[in-house]
Coordinates of C-alpha atoms in Angstrom, one line a residue:
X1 CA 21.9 38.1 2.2
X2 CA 20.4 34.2 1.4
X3 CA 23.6 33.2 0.7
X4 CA 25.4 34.5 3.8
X5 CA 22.7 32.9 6.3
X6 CA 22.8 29.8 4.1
X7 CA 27.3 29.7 4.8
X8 CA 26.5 30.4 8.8
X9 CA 24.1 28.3 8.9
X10 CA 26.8 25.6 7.6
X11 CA 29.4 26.5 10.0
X12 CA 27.1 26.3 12.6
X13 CA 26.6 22.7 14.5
X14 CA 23.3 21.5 14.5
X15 CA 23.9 21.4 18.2
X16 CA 24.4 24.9 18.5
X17 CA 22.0 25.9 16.4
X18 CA 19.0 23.8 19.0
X19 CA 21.0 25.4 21.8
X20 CA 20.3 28.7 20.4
X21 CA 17.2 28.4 19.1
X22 CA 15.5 26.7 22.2
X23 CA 17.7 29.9 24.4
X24 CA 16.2 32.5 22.3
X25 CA 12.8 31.0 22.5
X26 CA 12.6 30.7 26.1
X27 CA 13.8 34.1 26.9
X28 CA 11.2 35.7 24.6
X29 CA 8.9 33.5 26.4
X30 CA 9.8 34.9 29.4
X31 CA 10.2 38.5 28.5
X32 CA 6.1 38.1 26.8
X33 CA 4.5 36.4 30.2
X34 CA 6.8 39.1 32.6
X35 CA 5.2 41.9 30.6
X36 CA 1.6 40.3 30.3
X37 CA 1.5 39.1 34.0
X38 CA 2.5 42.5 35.3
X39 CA -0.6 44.1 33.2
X40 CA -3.1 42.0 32.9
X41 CA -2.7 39.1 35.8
X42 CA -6.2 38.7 36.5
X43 CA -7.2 37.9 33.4
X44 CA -4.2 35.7 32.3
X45 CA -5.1 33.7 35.4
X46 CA -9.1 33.3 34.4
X47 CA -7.9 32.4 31.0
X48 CA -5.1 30.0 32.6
X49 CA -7.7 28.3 34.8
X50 CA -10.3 28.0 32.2
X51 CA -7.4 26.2 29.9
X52 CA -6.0 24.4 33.0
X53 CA -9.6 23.0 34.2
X54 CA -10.1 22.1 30.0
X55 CA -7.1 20.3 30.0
X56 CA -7.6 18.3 33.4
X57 CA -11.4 17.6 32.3
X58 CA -10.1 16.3 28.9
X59 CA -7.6 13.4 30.7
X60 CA -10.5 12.2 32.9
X61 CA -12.9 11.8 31.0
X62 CA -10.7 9.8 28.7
X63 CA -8.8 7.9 31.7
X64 CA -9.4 3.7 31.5
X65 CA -10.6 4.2 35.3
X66 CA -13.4 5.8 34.4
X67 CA -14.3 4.2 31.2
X68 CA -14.2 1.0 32.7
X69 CA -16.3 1.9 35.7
X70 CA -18.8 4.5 35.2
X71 CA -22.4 2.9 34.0
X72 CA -24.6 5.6 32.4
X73 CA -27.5 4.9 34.4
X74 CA -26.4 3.2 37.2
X75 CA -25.5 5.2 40.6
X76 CA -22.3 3.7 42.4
X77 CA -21.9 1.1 45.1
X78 CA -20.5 3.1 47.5
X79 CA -18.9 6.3 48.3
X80 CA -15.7 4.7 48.3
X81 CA -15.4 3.6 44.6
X82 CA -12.2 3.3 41.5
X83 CA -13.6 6.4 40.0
X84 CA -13.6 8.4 43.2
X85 CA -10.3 7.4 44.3
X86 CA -8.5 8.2 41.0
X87 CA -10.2 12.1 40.9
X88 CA -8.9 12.7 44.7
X89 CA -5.8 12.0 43.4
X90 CA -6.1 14.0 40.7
X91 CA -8.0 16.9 42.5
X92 CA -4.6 16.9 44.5
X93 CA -2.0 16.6 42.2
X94 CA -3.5 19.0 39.9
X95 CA -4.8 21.5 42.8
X96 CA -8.2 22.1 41.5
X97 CA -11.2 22.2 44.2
X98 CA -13.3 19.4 42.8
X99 CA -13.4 16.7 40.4
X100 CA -16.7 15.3 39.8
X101 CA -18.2 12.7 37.8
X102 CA -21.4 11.7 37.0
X103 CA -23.4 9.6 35.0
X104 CA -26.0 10.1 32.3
X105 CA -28.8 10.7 35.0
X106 CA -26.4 13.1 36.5
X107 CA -25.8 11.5 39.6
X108 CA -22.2 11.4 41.1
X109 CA -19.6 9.1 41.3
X110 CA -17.0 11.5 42.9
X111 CA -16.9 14.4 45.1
X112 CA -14.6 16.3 47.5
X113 CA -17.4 15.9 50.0
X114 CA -18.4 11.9 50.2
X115 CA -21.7 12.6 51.7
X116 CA -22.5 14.1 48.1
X117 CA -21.6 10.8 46.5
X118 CA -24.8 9.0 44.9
X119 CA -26.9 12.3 44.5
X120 CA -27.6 14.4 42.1
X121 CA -25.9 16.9 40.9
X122 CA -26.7 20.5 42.3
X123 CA -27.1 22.7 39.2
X124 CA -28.8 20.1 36.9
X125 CA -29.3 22.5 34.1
X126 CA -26.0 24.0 34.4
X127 CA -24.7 19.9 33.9
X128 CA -27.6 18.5 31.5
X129 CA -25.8 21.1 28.9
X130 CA -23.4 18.5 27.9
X131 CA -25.9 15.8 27.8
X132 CA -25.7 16.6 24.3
X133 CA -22.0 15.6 23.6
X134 CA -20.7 19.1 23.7
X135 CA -18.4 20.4 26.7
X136 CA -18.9 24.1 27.8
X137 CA -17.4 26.5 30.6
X138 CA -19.7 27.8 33.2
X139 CA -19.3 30.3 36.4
X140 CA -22.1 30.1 38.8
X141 CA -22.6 29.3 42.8
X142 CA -22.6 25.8 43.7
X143 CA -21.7 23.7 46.8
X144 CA -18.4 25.4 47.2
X145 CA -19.2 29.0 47.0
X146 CA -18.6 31.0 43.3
X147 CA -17.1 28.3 41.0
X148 CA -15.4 27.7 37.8
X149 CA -16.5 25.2 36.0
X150 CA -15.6 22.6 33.1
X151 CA -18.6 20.0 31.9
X152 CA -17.0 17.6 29.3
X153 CA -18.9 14.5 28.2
X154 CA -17.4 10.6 28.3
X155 CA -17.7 8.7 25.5
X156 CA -17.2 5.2 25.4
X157 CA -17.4 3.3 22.0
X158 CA -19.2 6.1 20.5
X159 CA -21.7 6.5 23.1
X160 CA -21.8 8.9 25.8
X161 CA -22.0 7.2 29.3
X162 CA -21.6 10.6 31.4
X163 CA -20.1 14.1 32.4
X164 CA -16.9 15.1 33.9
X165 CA -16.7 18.7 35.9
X166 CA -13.8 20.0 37.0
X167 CA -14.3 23.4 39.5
X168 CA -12.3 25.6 40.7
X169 CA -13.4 28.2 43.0
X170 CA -12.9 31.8 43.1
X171 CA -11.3 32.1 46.1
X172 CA -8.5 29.8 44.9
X173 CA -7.8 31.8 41.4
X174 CA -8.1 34.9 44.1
X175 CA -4.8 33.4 45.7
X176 CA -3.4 32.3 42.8
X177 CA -3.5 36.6 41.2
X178 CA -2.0 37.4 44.5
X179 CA 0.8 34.5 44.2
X180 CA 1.3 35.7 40.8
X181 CA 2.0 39.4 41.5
X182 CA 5.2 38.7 43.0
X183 CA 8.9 40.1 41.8
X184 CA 8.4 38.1 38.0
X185 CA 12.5 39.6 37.7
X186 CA 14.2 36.8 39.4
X187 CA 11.8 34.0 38.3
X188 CA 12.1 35.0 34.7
X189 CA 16.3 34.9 35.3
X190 CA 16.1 31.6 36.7
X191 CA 14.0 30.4 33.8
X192 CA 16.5 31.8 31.3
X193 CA 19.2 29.7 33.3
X194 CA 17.2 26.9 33.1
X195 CA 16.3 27.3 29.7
X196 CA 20.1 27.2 28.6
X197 CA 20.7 24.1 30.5
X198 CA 17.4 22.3 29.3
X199 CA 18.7 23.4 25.6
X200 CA 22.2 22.1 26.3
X201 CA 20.7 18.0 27.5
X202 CA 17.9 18.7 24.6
X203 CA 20.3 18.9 22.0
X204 CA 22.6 16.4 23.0
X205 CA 19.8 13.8 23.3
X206 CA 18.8 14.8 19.7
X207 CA 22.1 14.5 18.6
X208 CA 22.0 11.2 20.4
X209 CA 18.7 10.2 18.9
X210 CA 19.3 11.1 15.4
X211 CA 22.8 9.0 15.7
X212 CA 24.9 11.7 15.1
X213 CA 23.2 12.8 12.3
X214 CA 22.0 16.2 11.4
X215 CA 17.9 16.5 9.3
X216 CA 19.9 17.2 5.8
X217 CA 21.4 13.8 6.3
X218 CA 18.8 12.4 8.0
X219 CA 16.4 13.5 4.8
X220 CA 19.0 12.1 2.3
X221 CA 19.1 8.7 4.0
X222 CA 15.3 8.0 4.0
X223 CA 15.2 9.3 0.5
X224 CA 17.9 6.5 -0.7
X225 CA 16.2 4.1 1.8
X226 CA 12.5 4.7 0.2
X227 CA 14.2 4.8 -3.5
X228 CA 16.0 1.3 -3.1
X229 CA 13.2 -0.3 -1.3
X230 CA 10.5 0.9 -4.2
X231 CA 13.0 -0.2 -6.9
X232 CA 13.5 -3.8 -5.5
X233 CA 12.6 -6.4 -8.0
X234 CA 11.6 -8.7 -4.9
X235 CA 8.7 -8.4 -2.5
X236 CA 9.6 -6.7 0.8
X237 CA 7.7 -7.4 3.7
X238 CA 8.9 -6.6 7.4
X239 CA 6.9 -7.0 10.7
X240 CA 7.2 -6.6 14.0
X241 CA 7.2 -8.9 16.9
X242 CA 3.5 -8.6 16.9
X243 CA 3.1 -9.7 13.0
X244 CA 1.8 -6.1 12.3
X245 CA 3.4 -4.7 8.7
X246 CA 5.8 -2.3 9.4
X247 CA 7.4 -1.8 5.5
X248 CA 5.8 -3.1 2.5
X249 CA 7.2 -2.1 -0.5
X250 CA 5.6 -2.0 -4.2
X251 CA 5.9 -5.8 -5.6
X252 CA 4.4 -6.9 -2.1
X253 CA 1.8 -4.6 -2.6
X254 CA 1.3 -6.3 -5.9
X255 CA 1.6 -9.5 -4.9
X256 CA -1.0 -8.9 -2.0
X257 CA -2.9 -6.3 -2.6
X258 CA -4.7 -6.2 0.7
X259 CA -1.9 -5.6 2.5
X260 CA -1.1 -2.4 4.3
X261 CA 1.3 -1.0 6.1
X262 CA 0.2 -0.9 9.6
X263 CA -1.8 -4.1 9.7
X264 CA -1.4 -7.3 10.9
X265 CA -0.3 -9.9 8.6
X266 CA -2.9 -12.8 8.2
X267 CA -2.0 -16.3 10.0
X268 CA -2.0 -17.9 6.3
X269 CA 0.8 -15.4 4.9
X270 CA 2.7 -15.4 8.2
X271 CA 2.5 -19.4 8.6
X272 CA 3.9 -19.4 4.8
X273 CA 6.5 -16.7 4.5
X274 CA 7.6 -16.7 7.8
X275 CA 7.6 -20.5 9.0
X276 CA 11.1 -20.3 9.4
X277 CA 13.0 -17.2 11.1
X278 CA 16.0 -17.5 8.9
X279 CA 15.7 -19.4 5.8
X280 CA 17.6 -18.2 1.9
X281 CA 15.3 -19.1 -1.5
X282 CA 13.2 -21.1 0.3
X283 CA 10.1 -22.0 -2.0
X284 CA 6.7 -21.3 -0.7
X285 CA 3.3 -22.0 -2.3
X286 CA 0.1 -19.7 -1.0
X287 CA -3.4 -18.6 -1.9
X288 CA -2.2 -19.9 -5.7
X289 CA 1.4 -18.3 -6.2
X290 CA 4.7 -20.0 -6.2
X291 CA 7.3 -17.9 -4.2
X292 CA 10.6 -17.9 -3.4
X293 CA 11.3 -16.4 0.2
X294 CA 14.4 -15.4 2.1
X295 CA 13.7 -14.3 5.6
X296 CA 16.0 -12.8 8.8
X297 CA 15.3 -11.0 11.8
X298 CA 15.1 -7.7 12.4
X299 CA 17.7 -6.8 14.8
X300 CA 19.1 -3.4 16.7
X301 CA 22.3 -4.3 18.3
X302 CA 20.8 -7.5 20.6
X303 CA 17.3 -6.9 20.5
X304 CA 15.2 -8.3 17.9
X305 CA 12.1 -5.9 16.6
X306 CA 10.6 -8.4 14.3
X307 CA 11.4 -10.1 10.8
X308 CA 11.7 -9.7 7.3
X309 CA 10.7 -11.4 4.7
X310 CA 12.0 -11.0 0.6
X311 CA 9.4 -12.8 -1.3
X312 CA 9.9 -13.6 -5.6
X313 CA 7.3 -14.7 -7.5
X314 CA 8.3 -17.5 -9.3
X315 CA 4.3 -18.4 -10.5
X316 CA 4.3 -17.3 -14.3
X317 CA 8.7 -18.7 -14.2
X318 CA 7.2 -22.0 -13.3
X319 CA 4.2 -21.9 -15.7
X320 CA 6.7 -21.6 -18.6
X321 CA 8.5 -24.5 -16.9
X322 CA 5.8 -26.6 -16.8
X323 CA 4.7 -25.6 -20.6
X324 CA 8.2 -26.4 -21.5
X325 CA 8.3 -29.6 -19.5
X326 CA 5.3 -30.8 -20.9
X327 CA 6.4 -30.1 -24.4
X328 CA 9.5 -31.6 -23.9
X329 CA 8.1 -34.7 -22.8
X330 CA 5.8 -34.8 -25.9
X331 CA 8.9 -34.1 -28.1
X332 CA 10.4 -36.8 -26.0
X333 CA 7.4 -39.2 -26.7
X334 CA 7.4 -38.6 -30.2
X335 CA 11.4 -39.5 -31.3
X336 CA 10.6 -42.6 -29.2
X337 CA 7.8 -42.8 -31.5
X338 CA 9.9 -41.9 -34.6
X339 CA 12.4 -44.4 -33.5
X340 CA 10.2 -47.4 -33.1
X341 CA 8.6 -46.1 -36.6
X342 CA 12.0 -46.4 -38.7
X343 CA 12.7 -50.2 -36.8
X344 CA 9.2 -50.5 -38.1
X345 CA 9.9 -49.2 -41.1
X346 CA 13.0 -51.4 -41.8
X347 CA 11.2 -54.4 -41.3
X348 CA 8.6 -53.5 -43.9
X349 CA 11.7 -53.4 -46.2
X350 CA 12.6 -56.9 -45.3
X351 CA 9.9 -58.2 -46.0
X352 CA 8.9 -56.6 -49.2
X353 CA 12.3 -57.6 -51.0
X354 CA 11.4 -61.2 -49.3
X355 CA 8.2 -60.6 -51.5
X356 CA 6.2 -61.5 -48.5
X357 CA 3.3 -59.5 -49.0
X358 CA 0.5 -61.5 -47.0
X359 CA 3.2 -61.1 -44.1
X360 CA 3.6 -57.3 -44.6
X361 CA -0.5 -57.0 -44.9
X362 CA -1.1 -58.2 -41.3
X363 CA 2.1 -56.2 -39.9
X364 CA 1.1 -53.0 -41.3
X365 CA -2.6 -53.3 -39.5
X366 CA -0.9 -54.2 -36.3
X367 CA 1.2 -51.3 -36.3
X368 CA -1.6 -49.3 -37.4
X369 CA -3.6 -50.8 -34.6
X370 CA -0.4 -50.2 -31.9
X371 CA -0.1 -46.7 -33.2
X372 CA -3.6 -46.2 -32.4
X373 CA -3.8 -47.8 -29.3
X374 CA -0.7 -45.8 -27.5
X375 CA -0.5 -42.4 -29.6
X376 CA -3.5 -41.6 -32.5
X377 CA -6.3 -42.0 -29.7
X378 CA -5.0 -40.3 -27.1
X379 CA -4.0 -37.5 -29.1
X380 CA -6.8 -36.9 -30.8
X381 CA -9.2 -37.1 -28.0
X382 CA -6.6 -35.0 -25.8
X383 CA -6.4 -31.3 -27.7
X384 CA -3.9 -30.1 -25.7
X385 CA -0.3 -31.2 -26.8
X386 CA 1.8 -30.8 -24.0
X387 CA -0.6 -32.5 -21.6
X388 CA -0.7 -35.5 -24.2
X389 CA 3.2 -35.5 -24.7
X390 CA 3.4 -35.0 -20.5
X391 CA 0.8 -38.3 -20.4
X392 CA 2.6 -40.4 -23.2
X393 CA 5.7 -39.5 -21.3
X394 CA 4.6 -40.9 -18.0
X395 CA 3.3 -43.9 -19.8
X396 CA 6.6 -44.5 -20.7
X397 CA 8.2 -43.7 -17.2
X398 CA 5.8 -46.3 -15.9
X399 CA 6.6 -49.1 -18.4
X400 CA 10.2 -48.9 -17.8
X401 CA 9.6 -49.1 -13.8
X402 CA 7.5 -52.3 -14.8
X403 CA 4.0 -50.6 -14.1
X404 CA 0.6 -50.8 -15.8
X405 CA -0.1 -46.7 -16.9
X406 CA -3.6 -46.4 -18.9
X407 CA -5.7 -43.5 -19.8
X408 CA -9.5 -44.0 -19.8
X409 CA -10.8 -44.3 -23.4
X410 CA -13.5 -42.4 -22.8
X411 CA -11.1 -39.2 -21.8
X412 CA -11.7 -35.9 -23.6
X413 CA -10.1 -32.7 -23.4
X414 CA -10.8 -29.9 -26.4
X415 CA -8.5 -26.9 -27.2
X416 CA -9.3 -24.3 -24.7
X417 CA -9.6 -20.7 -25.6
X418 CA -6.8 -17.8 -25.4
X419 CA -7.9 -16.8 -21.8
X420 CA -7.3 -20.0 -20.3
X421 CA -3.7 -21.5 -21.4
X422 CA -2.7 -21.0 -17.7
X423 CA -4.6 -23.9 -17.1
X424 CA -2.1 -26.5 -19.2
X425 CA 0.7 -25.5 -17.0
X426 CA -1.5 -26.6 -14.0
X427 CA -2.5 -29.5 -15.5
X428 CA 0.3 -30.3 -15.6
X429 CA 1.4 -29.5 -12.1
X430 CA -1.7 -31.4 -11.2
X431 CA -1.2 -34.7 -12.8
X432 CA 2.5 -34.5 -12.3
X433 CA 2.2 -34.9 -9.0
X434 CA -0.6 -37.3 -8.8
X435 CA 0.4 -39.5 -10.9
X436 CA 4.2 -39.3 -9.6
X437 CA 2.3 -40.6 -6.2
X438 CA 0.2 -43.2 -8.0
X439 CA 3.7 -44.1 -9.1
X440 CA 5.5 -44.4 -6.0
X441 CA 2.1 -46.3 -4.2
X442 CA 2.3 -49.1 -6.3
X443 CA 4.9 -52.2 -6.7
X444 CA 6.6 -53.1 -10.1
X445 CA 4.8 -56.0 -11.9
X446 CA 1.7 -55.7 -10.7
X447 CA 1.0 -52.2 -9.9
X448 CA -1.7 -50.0 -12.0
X449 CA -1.9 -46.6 -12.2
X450 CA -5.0 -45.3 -14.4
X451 CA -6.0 -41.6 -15.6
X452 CA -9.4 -40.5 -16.6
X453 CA -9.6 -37.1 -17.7
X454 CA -12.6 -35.3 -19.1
X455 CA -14.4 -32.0 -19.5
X456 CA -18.0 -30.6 -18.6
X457 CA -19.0 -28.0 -21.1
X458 CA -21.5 -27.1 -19.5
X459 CA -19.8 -25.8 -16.1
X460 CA -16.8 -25.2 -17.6
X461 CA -15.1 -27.8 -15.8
X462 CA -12.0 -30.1 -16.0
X463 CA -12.7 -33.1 -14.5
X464 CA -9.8 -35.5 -13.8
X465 CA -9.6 -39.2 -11.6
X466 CA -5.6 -40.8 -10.8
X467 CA -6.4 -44.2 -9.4
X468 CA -3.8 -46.5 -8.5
X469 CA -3.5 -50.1 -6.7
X470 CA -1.2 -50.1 -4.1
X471 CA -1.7 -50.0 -0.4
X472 CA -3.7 -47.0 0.0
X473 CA -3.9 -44.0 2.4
X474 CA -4.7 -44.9 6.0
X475 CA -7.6 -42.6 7.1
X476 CA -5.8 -41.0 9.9
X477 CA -3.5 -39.4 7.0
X478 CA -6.1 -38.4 4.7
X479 CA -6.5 -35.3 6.7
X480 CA -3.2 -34.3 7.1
X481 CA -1.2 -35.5 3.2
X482 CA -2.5 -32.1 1.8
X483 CA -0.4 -30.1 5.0
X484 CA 2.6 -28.6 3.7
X485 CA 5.7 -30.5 4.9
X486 CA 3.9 -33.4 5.6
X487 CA 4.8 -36.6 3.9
X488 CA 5.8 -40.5 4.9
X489 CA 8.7 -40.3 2.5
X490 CA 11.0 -38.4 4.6
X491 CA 12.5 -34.9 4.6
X492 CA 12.2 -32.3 2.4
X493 CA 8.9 -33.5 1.0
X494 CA 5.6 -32.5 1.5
X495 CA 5.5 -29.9 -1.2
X496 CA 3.5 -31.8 -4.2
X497 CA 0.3 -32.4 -2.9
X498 CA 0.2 -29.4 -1.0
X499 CA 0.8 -27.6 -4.4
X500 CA -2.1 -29.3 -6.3
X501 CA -4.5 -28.3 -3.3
X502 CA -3.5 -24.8 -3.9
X503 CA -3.8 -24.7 -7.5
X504 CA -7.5 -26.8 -6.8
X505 CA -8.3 -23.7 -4.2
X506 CA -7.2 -20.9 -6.7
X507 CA -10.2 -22.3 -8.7
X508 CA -12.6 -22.4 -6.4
X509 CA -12.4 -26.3 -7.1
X510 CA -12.7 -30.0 -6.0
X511 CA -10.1 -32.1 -4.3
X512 CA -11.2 -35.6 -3.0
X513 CA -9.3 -38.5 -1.6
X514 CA -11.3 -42.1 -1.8
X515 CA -10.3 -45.8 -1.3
X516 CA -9.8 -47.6 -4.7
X517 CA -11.5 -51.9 -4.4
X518 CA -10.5 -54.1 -4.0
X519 CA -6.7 -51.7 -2.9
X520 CA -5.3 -48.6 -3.4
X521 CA -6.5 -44.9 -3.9
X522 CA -8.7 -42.9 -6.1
X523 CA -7.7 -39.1 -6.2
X524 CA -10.8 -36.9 -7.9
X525 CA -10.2 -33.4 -8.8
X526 CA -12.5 -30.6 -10.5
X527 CA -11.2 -27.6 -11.6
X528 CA -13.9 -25.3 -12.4
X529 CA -12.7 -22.6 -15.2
X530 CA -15.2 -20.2 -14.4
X531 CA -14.0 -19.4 -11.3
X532 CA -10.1 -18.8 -11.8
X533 CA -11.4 -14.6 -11.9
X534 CA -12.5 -14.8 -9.0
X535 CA -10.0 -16.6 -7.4
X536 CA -7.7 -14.0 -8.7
X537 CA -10.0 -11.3 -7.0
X538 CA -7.3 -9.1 -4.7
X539 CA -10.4 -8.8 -1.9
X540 CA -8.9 -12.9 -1.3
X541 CA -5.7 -11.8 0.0
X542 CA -7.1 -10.0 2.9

């Protein structure tokens, strides 16, 4: 029997089978209130009022009119007032006898008659019943003769601030049983009619609305949708043209934890992944990651709904880059090393088969005294190869450009432990840029660029100085270099900088930018090690 529903069910259109279901549906709707209206009238029309007064109470004590304008203990202006002119209409749109409100010392705002306006309410312990936050039904005498009545509170930012009562009298449901007793045949007949058109436009704006598409297919789709969206290897973040998060799939989540569907995306996160509204592998650096971002609008035919954002993380990638960099440029330093060693080398050969030993006595201590001076200090005092192979490297870079590149004698940097070997790659990234600057500030010949580079043990905390000699950083800048996409060297700069603020902000840290005497600039940075956990915290990213 499954089976045979389950193939007519096939062969029927979805459209025919709303057609048929909202057909059938009215007509036993009709059939049920023909048979309960011819028995029981009277009381279907109590109970109909009751629900109808409910409902009407309800949307005006909720309406912005009357939120905005009733005071709880404050009687109106006048008789002519916002409040009362919004329940007249109501009272005769809706066809109820009165619509009264009043405030918390139960003195009206509205009434059919005006002259009532700004008194109190007749029946005050009929009213003061909802003074408690609770709405109840009541049926009493009052102005109007024998009344129905509705008391709901008004509650405005969790406070109550009054009472809405809706009344009808019982002369009026009286007229309303005797409207009801007529022939219920013809009405019921020209419902059914109704009902069979109404289904026929219903279910060809569903069909409309769902594209064509019956809820099988419509299921399948957002299945697939929700499966390729959660098994994306990038970040997905869409929003609307209000910046609230409409999607957000998994590696978003993880990226930013704080974010939620639903929510508005922070000025920091949209000003980063969204600065541009259509951009491919654009690279991006916020609250300590390195992205890459692709972005596009979100469009429906010709009207946009928002944008969308595909975000990589490319932090731990260029970590690993940087490690590698900096070992590179120590293996880098140390052929140049081995090379100037064997030329070294072949002149200690000379001159011991010349048998010039006093010569080869004095040589040997100045090379011992040159190796010192560039390589054996610095790396021992430096315990962290690549940042010594990444500083030896620049010191070469500098030499060939014709600059002066020293590192402070008294600099000091021990092994650090397990937990922290993020922190060569950002060294790294830190002095790379600095330095590169230092670099560029300066003019060949005379230019100087000097490093200082120490640690606190007692705070935990790398403390690093790039000082350079050239023409300085005019004060109206120093506010503005660490923007992203801000630089005097033309386009598509701006990044480096910007990068070693974030990294300095990811640890809580330092970041200072001083005049150098008698010229130039002095950047100080402290990176405090202690902090990095915290930075990391996901309660950051709201």
């Amino acid at each position: 029997m499954l089976k045979q529903l389950t193939k007519i069910h096939r062969r029927i259109s979805f459209r025919a089978v709303i057609m048929l279901v909202i057909v059938i549906t009215v007509a036993i709707a009709l059939i049920i209130s023909g048979l309960f209206v011819a028995g029981q009238t009277a009381t279907n029309e109590e109970t109909r009022t009751n629900q109808t007064i409910h409902n009407i109470g309800e949307a005006v004590r909720k309406n912005p009119v009357v939120l905005q304008h009733l005071k709880a203990y404050q009687a109106p202006a006048s008789a002519d007032n916002a409040i009362e002119r919004y329940t007249h209409r109501i009272q005769t749109t809706m066809q109820v006898d009165a619509v009264v409100v009043m405030n918390m010392d139960l003195i009206r705002w509205s009434h059919p008659v005006k002259d009532q306006i700004g008194r109190s309410f007749l029946l005050r312990d009929d009213a003061a019943k909802s003074l408690n936050g609770k709405p109840h039904y009541s049926k009493t005498v009052g102005v109007l003769g024998p009344e129905y009545r509705y008391f709901t509170p008004v509650i405005k930012d969790g406070q109550q601030i009054g009472i809405v009562c809706i009344t009808v009298t019982v002369k009026t449901v009286q007229a309303e049983i005797l409207a009801a007793q007529k022939p219920i045949l013809i009405g019921g007949l020209i419902g059914l009619l109704l009902g069979v058109f109404g289904a026929a436009w219903v279910s060809l704006y569903l069909r409309k609305r769902l594209l064509g598409m019956t809820p099988d297919q419509i299921t399948a789709q957002v299945t697939e949708l929700t499966a390729l969206r959660e098994s994306m290897s990038d970040g997905l973040i869409a929003i609307d043209d209000q910046r609230v998060i409409i999607q957000l799939n998994a590696q978003a989540s993880q990226l930013f934890p704080a974010l939620t569907a639903g929510n508005a995306l922070t000025t920091d996160l949209y000003d980063a992944l969204f600065h541009e509204a259509k951009a491919m592998n654009r690279p991006v650096a916020v609250r300590g990651k390195e992205l890459i971002v692709s972005t596009t609008p979100l469009m429906a035919g010709k009207r946009n709904l928002g944008q969308l954002a595909l975000v990589h993380d490319q932090s731990d990638y260029q970590q690993l880059v940087a490690q590698l960099a900096g070992t590179k440029q120590y293996i880098e330093a140390l052929r140049a090393q081995q090379h100037e060693f064997m030329n070294k080398l072949q002149v200690i050969s000379g001159l011991v088969e010349l048998k010039q030993y006093d010569r080869l006595q004095t040589l040997v201590f100045d090379f011992h005294r040159d190796y010192q001076s560039e390589f054996g200090s610095l790396n021992s005092r430096i315990k962290l190869p690549a940042v010594t192979g990444f500083l030896l490297a620049k010191a070469n870079e500098a030499h060939e450009q014709g600059k002066t590149f020293t590192v402070s004698e008294d600099s000091q940097l021990p092994a650090l432990s397990e937990t922290n070997t993020k922190i060569e790659a950002e060294l790294i990234k830190v002095l790379g840029n600095l330095i590169d600057n230092a670099l560029d500030a300066v003019s060949v010949k005379t230019g100087t660029v000097a490093v200082s580079l120490n640690y606190d043990e007692e705070s935990r905390t790398i403390l690093l100085e790039v000082a350079d000699n050239g023409q300085g950083v005019a004060p109206a800048l120093k506010d503005k270099i660490l923007a992203k996409h801000f630089s005097t060297k033309g386009s598509d700069r701006g990044y480096g900088l910007a990068l070693v603020n974030d990294v300095v902000k990811a640890h809580h840290g330092f970041l200072a930018i001083e005049d150098n005497e008698p010229a130039g600039t002095v950047m100080t940075v402290e990176l405090p090690l202690a902090e990095k956990e915290d930075a990391d915290d996901p309660s950051d990213d709201c």
